[in-house]
Coordinates of C-alpha atoms in Angstrom, one line a residue:
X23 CA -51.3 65.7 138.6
X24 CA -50.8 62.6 141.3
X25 CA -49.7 59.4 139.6
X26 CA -52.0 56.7 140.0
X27 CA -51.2 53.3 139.3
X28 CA -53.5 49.9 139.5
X29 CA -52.2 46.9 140.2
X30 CA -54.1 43.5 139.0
X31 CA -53.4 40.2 140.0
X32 CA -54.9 36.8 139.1
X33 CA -54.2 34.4 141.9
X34 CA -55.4 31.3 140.1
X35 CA -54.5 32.3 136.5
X36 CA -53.4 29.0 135.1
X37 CA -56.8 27.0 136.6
X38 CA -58.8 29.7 135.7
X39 CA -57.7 29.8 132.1
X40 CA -58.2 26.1 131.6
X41 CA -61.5 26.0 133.8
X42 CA -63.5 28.6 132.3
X43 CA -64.4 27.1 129.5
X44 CA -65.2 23.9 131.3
X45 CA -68.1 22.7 133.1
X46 CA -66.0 21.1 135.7
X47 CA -67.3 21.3 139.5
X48 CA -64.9 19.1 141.4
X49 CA -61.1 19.9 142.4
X50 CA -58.9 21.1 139.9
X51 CA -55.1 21.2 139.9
X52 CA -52.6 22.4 137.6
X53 CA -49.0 20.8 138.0
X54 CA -45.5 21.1 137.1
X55 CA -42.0 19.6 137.5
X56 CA -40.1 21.4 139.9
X57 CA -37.0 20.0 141.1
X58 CA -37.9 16.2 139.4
X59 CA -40.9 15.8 141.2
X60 CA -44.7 16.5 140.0
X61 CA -46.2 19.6 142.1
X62 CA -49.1 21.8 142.7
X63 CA -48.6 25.1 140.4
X64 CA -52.3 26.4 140.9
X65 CA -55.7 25.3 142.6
X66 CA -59.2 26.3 141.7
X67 CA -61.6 26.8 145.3
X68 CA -62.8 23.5 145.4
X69 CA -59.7 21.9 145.7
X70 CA -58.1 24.7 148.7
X71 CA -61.5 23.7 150.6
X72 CA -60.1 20.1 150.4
X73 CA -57.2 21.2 152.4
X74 CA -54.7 21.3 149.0
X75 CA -51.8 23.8 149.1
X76 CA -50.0 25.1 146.2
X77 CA -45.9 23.2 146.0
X78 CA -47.4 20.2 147.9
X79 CA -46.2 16.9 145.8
X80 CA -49.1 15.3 143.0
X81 CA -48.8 12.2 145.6
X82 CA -49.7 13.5 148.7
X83 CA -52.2 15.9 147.0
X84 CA -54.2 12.7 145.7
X85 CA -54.0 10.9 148.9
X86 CA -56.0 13.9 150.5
X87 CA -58.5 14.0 147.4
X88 CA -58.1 11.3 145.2
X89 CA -60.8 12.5 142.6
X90 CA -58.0 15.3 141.9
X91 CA -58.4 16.6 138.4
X92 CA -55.0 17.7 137.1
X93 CA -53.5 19.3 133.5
X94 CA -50.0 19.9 132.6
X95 CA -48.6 23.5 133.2
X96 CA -48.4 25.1 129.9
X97 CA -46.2 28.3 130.4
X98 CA -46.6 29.7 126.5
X99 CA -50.5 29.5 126.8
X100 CA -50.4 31.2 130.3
X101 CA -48.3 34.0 128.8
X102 CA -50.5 34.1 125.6
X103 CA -53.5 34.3 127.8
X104 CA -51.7 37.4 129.7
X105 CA -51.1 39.1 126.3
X106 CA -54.4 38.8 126.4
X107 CA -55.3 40.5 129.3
X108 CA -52.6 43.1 128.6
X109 CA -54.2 43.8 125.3
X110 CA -58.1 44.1 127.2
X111 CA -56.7 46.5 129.9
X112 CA -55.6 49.2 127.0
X113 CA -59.2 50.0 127.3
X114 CA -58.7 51.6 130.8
X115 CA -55.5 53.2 129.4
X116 CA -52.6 53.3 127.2
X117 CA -49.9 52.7 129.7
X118 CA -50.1 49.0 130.9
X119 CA -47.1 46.8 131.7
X120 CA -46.7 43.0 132.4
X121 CA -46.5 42.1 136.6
X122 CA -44.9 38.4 136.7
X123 CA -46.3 36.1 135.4
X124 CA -49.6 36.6 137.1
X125 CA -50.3 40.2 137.1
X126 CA -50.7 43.3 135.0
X127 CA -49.5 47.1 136.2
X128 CA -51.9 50.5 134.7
X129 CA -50.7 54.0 135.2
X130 CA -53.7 55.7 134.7
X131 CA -52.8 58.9 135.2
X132 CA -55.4 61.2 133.8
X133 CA -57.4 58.8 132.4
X134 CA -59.9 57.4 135.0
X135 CA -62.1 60.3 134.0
X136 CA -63.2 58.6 130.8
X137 CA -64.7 55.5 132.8
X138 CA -66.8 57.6 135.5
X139 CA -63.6 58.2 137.9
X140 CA -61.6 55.6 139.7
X141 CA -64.1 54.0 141.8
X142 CA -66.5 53.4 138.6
X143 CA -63.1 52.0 136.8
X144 CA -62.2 49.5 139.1
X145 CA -66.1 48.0 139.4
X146 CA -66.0 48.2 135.8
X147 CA -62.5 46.2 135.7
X148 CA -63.8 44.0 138.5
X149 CA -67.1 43.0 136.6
X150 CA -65.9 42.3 133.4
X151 CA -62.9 39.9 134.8
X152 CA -65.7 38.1 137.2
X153 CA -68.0 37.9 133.8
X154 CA -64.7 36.3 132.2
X155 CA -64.8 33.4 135.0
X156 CA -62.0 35.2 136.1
X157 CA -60.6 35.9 139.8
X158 CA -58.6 39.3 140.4
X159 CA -57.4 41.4 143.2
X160 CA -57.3 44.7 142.4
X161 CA -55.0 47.6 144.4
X162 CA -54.8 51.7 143.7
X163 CA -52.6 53.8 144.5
X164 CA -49.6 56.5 144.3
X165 CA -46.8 53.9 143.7
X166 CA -46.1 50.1 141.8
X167 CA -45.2 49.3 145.4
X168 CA -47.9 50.5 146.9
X169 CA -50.8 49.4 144.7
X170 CA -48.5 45.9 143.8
X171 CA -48.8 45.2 148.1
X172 CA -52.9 46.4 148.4
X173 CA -53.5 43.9 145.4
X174 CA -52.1 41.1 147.2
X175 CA -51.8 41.6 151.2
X176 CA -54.9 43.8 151.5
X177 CA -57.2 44.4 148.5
X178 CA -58.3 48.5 148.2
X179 CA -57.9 51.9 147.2
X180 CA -55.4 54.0 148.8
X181 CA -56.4 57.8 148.6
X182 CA -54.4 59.9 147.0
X183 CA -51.4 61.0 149.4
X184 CA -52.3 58.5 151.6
X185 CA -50.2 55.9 150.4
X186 CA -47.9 55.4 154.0
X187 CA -51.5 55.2 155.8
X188 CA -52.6 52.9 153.8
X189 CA -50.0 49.7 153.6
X190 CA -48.5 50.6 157.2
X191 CA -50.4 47.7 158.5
X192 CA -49.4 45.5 155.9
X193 CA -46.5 42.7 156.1
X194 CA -43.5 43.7 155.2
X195 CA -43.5 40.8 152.4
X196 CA -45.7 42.9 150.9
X197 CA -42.5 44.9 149.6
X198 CA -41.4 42.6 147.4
X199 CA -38.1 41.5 149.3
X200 CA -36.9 38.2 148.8
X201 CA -37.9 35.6 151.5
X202 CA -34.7 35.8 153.0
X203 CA -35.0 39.5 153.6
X204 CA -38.6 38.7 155.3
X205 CA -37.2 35.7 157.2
X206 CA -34.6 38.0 159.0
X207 CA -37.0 41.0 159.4
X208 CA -39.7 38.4 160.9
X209 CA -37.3 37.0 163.7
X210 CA -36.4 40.6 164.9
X211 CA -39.7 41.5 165.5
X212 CA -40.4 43.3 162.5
X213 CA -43.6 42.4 161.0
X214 CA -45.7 45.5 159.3
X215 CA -44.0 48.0 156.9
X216 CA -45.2 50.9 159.3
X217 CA -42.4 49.0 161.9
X218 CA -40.0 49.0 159.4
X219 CA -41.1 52.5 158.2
X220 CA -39.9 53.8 161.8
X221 CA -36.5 52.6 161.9
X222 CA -33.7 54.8 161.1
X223 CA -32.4 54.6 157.6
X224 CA -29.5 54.1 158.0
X225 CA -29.8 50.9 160.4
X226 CA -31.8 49.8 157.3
X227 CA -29.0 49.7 154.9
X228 CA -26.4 48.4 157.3
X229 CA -29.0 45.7 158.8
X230 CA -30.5 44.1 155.7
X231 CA -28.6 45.9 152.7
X232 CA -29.6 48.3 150.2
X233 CA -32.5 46.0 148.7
X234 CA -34.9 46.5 151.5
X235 CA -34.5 50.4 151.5
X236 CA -35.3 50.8 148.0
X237 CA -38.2 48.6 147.6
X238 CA -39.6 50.5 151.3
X239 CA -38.5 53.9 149.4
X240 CA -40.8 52.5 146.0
X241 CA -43.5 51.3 148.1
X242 CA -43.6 55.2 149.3
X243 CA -43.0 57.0 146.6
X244 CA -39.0 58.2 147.7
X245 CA -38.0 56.4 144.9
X246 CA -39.5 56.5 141.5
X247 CA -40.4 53.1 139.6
X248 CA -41.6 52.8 135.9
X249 CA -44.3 50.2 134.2
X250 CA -42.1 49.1 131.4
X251 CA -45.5 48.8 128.6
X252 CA -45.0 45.1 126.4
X253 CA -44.7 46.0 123.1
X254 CA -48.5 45.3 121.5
X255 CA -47.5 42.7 118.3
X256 CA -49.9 43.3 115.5
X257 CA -52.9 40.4 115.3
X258 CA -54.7 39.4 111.9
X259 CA -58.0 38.1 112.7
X260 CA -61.7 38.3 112.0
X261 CA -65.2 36.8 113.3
X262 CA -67.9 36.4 111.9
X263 CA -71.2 35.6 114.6
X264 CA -74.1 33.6 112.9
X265 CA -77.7 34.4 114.0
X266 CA -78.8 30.9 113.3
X267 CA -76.4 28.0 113.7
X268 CA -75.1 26.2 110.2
X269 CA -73.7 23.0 109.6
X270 CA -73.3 22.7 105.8
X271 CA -69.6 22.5 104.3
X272 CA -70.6 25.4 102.4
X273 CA -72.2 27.4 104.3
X274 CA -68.9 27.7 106.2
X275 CA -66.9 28.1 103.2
X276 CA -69.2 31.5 102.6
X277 CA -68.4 32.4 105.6
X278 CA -64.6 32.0 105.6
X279 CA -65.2 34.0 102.2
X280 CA -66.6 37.3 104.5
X281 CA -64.1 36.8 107.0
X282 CA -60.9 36.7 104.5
X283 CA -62.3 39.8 102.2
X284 CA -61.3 42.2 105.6
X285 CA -58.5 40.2 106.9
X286 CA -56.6 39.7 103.6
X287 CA -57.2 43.9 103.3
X288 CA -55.7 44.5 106.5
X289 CA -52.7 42.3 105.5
X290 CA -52.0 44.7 102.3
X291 CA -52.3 47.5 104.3
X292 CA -49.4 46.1 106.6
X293 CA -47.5 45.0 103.2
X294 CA -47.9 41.3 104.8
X295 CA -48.7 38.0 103.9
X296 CA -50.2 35.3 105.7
X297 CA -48.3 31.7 106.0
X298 CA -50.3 29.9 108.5
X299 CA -54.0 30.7 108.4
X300 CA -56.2 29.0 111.5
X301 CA -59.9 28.8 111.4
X302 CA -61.6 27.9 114.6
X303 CA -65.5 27.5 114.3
X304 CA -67.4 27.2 117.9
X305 CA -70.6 25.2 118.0
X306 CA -73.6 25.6 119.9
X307 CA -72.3 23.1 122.6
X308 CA -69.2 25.4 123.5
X309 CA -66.6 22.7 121.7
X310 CA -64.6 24.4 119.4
X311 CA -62.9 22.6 115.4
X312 CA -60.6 24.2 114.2
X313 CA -59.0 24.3 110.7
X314 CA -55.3 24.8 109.9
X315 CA -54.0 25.8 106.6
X316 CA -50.2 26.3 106.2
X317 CA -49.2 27.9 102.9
X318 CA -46.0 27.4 100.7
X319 CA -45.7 31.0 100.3
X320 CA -47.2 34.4 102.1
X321 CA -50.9 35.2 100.3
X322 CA -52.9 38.0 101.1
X323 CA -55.3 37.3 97.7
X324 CA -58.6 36.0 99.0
X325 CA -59.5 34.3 96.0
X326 CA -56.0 32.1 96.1
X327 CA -56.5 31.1 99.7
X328 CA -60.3 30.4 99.4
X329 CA -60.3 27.2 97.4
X330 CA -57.4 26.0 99.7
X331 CA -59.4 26.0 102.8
X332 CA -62.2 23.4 101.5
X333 CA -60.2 20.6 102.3
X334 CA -60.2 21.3 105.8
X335 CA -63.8 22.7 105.9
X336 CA -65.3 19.2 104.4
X337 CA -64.0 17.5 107.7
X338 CA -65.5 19.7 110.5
X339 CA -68.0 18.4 112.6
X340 CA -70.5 20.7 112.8
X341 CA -72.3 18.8 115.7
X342 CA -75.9 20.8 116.7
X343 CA -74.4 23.5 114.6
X344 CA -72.1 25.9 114.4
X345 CA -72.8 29.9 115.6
X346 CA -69.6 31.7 115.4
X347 CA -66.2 31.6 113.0
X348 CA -63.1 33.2 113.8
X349 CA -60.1 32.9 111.1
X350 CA -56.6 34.4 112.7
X351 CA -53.6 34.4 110.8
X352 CA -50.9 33.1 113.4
X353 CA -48.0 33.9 110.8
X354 CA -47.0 36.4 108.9
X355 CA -44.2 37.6 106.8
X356 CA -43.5 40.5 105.2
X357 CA -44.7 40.7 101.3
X358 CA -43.7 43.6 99.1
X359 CA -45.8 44.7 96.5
X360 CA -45.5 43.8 93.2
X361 CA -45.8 44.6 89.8
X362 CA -48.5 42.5 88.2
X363 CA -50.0 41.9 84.4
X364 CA -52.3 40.5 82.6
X365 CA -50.4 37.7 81.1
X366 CA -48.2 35.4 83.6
X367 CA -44.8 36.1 83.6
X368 CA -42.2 33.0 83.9
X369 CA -41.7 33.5 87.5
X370 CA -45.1 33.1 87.8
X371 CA -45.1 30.2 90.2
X372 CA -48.4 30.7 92.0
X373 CA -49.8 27.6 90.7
X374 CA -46.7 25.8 92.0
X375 CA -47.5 27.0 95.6
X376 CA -51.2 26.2 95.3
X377 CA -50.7 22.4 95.1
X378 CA -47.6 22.5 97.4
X379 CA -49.5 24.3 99.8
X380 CA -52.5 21.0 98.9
X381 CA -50.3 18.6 99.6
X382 CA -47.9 20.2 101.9
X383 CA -51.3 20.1 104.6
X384 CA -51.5 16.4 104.1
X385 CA -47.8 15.2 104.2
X386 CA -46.3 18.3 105.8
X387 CA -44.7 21.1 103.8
X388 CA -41.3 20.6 105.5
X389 CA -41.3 16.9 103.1
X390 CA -42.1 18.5 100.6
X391 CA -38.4 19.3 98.9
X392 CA -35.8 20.2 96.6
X393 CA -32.0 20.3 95.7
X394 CA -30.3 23.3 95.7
X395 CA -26.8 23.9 94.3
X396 CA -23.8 24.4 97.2
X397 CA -20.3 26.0 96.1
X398 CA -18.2 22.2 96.3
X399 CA -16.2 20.4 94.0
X400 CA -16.5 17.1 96.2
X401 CA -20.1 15.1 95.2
X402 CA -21.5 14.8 98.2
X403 CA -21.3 18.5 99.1
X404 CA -22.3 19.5 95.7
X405 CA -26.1 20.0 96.7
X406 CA -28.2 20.6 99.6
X407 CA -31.8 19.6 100.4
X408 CA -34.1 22.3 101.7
X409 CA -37.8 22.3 102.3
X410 CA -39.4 23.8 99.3
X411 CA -42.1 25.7 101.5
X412 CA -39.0 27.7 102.9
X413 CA -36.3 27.7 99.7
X414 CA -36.3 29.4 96.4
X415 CA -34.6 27.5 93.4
X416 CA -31.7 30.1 93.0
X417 CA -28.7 29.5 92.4
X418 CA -27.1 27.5 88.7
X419 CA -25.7 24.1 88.6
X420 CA -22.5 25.1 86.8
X421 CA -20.4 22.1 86.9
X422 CA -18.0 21.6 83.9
X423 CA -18.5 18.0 83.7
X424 CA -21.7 15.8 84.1
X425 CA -22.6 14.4 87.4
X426 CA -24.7 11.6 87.8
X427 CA -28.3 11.8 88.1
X428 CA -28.1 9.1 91.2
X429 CA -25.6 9.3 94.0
X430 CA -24.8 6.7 96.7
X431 CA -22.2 5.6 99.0
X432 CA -19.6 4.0 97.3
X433 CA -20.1 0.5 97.1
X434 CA -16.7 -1.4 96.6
X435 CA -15.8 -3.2 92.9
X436 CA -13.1 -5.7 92.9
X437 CA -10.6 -4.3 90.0
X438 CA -7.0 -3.4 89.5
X439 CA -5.4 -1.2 87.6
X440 CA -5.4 2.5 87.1
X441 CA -8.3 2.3 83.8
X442 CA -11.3 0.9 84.6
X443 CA -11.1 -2.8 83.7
X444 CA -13.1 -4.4 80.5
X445 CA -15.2 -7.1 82.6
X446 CA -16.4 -6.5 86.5
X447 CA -18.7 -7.4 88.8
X448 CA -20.8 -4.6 90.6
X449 CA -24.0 -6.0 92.7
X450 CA -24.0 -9.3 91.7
X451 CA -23.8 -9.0 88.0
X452 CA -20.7 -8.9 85.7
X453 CA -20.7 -5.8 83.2
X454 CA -18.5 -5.3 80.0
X455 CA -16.8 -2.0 79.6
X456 CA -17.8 -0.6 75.8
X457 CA -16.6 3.0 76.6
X458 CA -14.8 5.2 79.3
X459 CA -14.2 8.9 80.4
X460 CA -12.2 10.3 81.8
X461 CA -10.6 10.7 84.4
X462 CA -11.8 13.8 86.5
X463 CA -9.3 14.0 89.5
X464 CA -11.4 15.4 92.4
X465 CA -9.3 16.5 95.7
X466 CA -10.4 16.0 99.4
X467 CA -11.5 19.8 101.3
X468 CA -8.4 19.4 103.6
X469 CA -10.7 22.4 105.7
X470 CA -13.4 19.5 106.6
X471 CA -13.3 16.6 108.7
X472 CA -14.5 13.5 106.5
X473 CA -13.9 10.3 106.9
X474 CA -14.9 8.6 103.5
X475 CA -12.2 11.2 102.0
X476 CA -8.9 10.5 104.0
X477 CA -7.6 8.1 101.6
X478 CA -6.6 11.3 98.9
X479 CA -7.4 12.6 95.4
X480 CA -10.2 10.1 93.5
X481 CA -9.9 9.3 89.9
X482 CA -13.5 9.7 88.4
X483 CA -14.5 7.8 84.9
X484 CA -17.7 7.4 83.2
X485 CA -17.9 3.9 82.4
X486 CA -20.8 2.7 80.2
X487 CA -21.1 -0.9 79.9
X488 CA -22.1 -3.0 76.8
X489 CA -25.0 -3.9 79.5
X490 CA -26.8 -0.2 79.1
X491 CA -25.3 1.0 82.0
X492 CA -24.0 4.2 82.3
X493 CA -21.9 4.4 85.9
X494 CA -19.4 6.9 87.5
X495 CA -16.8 5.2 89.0
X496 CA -13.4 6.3 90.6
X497 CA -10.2 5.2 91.4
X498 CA -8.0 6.0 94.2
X499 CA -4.3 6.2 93.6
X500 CA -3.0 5.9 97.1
X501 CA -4.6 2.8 98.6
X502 CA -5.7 1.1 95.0
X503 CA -9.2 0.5 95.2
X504 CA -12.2 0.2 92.2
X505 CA -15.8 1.8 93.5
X506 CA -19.0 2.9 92.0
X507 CA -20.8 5.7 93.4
X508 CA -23.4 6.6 90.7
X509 CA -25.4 6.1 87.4
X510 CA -26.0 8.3 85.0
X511 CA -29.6 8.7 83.2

């Protein structure tokens, strides 16, 4: 069986996925920095009729139409959108592969049957995109080169073992040669790939290198060339369409209840858990709320994540109503099963995460934290702070002797001697020493670079005053000095 292989490209991809969900009739741009200046990525029709050009500066493309509409180039949601795409095209066949950033590549070998045969698959293809306010250029034939050059330089079908006949007549950019390649081809007369199809081969390699004969031999089908398919990730979502629009906070809340019963299934099936849940309702005026919910731990229980979302639901505006809901989980983690009872165990935390997941989506889970123990002798490197959201409270706090409760840079204490004197003055007040421990000789890590530790060894006492304080203070032996660097419950 003859390989066939379709080639689709987008020319105004970026516009078009902005724009078509817009009612927006004048020119359009899309813009990027490229080389420190602002310039013209992609144009919808209306602004090429004004005489715009894609790579012209954002100044000199206003001067010509100063209404301009412009939007920054997003590359993540023009590669999101393409997943897309990739993902709609496996319904033509199994085989699809990315094409740049604008483009997508089908081997569909064998399977143009299913849609009527390859004429009824491409007006299929072509209908669906234009239904999709969507502009694409489609090319067929025997090769990626081949079908990649009639998508761009000559939309149509090449028949099968007519691949030569058909892109003859095309330019010889059409080959996918770099422009220097087409530059030095163009100024010795050689303009179509049929011209550059007749010259020996071997004046081929020696003239313009072995680049130019391979992509020629592609194009023809001397040389073979794979669609390298993009791995499909798995998606979590659901929607839910609404014959009559609703507007009620719990009327949406029911249906977020139908649309997590199947999603929070599919999850166990995968062994996952959600973390970030998004909940995007459209109204009947095409503007779309949307409702984040990022959890302290991975859920898959329904009846956990139900309550969770009514926050979020209450401040929705429902407008003239709202007619479909679609909840996607945009993260997930893996979450093994396990074993459960009927009375909680003590590492049972679930009501912990509820309210950390509460408060975390009004403050932000990452400030929501806690201290975990670190393997260091020296006070300031005895802990760590890690979000709780992301941290689990392993680990034992197995020092031999107490530490304080508060910790603070050292603040100085004027004092001599190598026991902590009876009266000082800390922070503007003057203490009485009743009782002292100690001391606890602590070492500098010679292995880190510190600063506050390159006077030595520190002296540590527990000094508690006739005052009611309780402070840790130290001593240090090689430049005498008195400080206080904590206080004790």
């Amino acid at each position: 069986m003859k390989r066939r292989v379709v080639s689709l490209w987008f020319p105004s991809l970026s516009s078009e996925r902005l724009l078509r969900r817009r009612h927006h009739e004048g020119p359009f741009a899309v813009i990027a920095q490229i080389r420190n200046a602002d310039r013209v990525l992609c144009l919808n029709p209306q602004a090429e009729q004004r005489g715009l050009r894609r790579g012209m500066g954002l100044a000199d493309a206003r001067s010509f139409c100063p209404e301009l509409q412009t939007c920054e180039h997003s590359p993540q949601a023009d590669q999101a959108f393409q997943d897309g795409l990739l993902r709609w095209a496996k319904r033509y066949c199994p085989w699809v592969g990315k094409d740049r950033g604008d483009g997508l590549l089908l081997d569909v070998t064998g399977s143009a049957h299913l849609s009527g045969g390859e004429a009824a698959m491409l007006q299929d293809m072509r209908v669906r995109l234009v239904q999709s306010r969507l502009t694409v250029r489609i090319g067929l034939a025997d090769t990626v080169g081949a079908a990649w050059a009639l998508a761009r330089f000559g939309e149509g079908c090449a028949q099968t073992g007519q691949t030569g006949q058909a892109i003859n007549a095309l330019p010889v950019a059409s080959l996918r040669i770099t422009i220097n390649e087409d530059t030095a081809l163009q100024r010795l007369g050689i303009k179509t790939v049929g011209q550059l199809a007749d010259l020996p081969r071997a004046t081929i390699g020696q003239r313009f290198g072995p680049s130019v004969l391979m992509r020629l031999d592609q194009a023809l089908g001397q040389q073979a060339e794979s669609i390298s398919p993009e791995e499909t990730q798995q998606t979590y979502a659901t929607r839910l369409t609404i014959p009559e629009p609703i507007g009620l906070a719990k009327d949406v809340m029911a249906g977020v209840e139908r649309l997590l019963l199947p999603l929070c299934e599919k999850l166990a099936r995968d062994v996952c858990g959600a973390r970030v849940l998004c909940l995007m309702c459209r109204r009947i005026d095409g503007v779309d709320q949307s409702v984040e919910l990022r959890l302290a731990r991975a859920l898959r229980d329904p009846h956990r994540i139900l309550p969770l979302f009514a926050k979020g639901v209450d401040g929705i505006n429902a407008g003239f109503g709202i007619d479909q809901l679609r909840l996607v989980a945009t993260q997930v983690e893996p979450l093994p099963v396990e074993q459960i009872t009927a009375r909680p165990t003590e590492h049972d935390n679930g009501g912990l995460h509820d309210l950390m997941t509460r408060l975390g989506n009004r403050i932000g889970l990452e400030n929501i934290q806690r201290f975990l123990p670190a393997d260091s002798h020296i006070p300031e490197r005895s802990y760590i702070i890690s979000p709780a959201a992301w941290s689990d409270p392993t680990g034992s706090w197995g020092a031999t002797n107490p530490r304080p409760i508060r910790l603070f840079p050292p603040e100085y204490v004027a004092a001599q001697g190598h026991r902590p004197p009876g009266r000082f003055r800390w922070r503007a007040m003057s203490f009485t020493v009743g009782r002292i421990t100690g001391p606890e000789r602590i070492a500098p890590e010679w292995w880190f670079e510190d600063e506050n530790w390159r006077h030595g060894v520190r002296d540590y006492w527990k000094v508690e005053t006739r005052e009611g304080h309780r402070l840790w203070m130290f001593h240090t032996p090689q430049n005498p000095c008195w400080f206080v660097q904590g206080i004790f419950a």
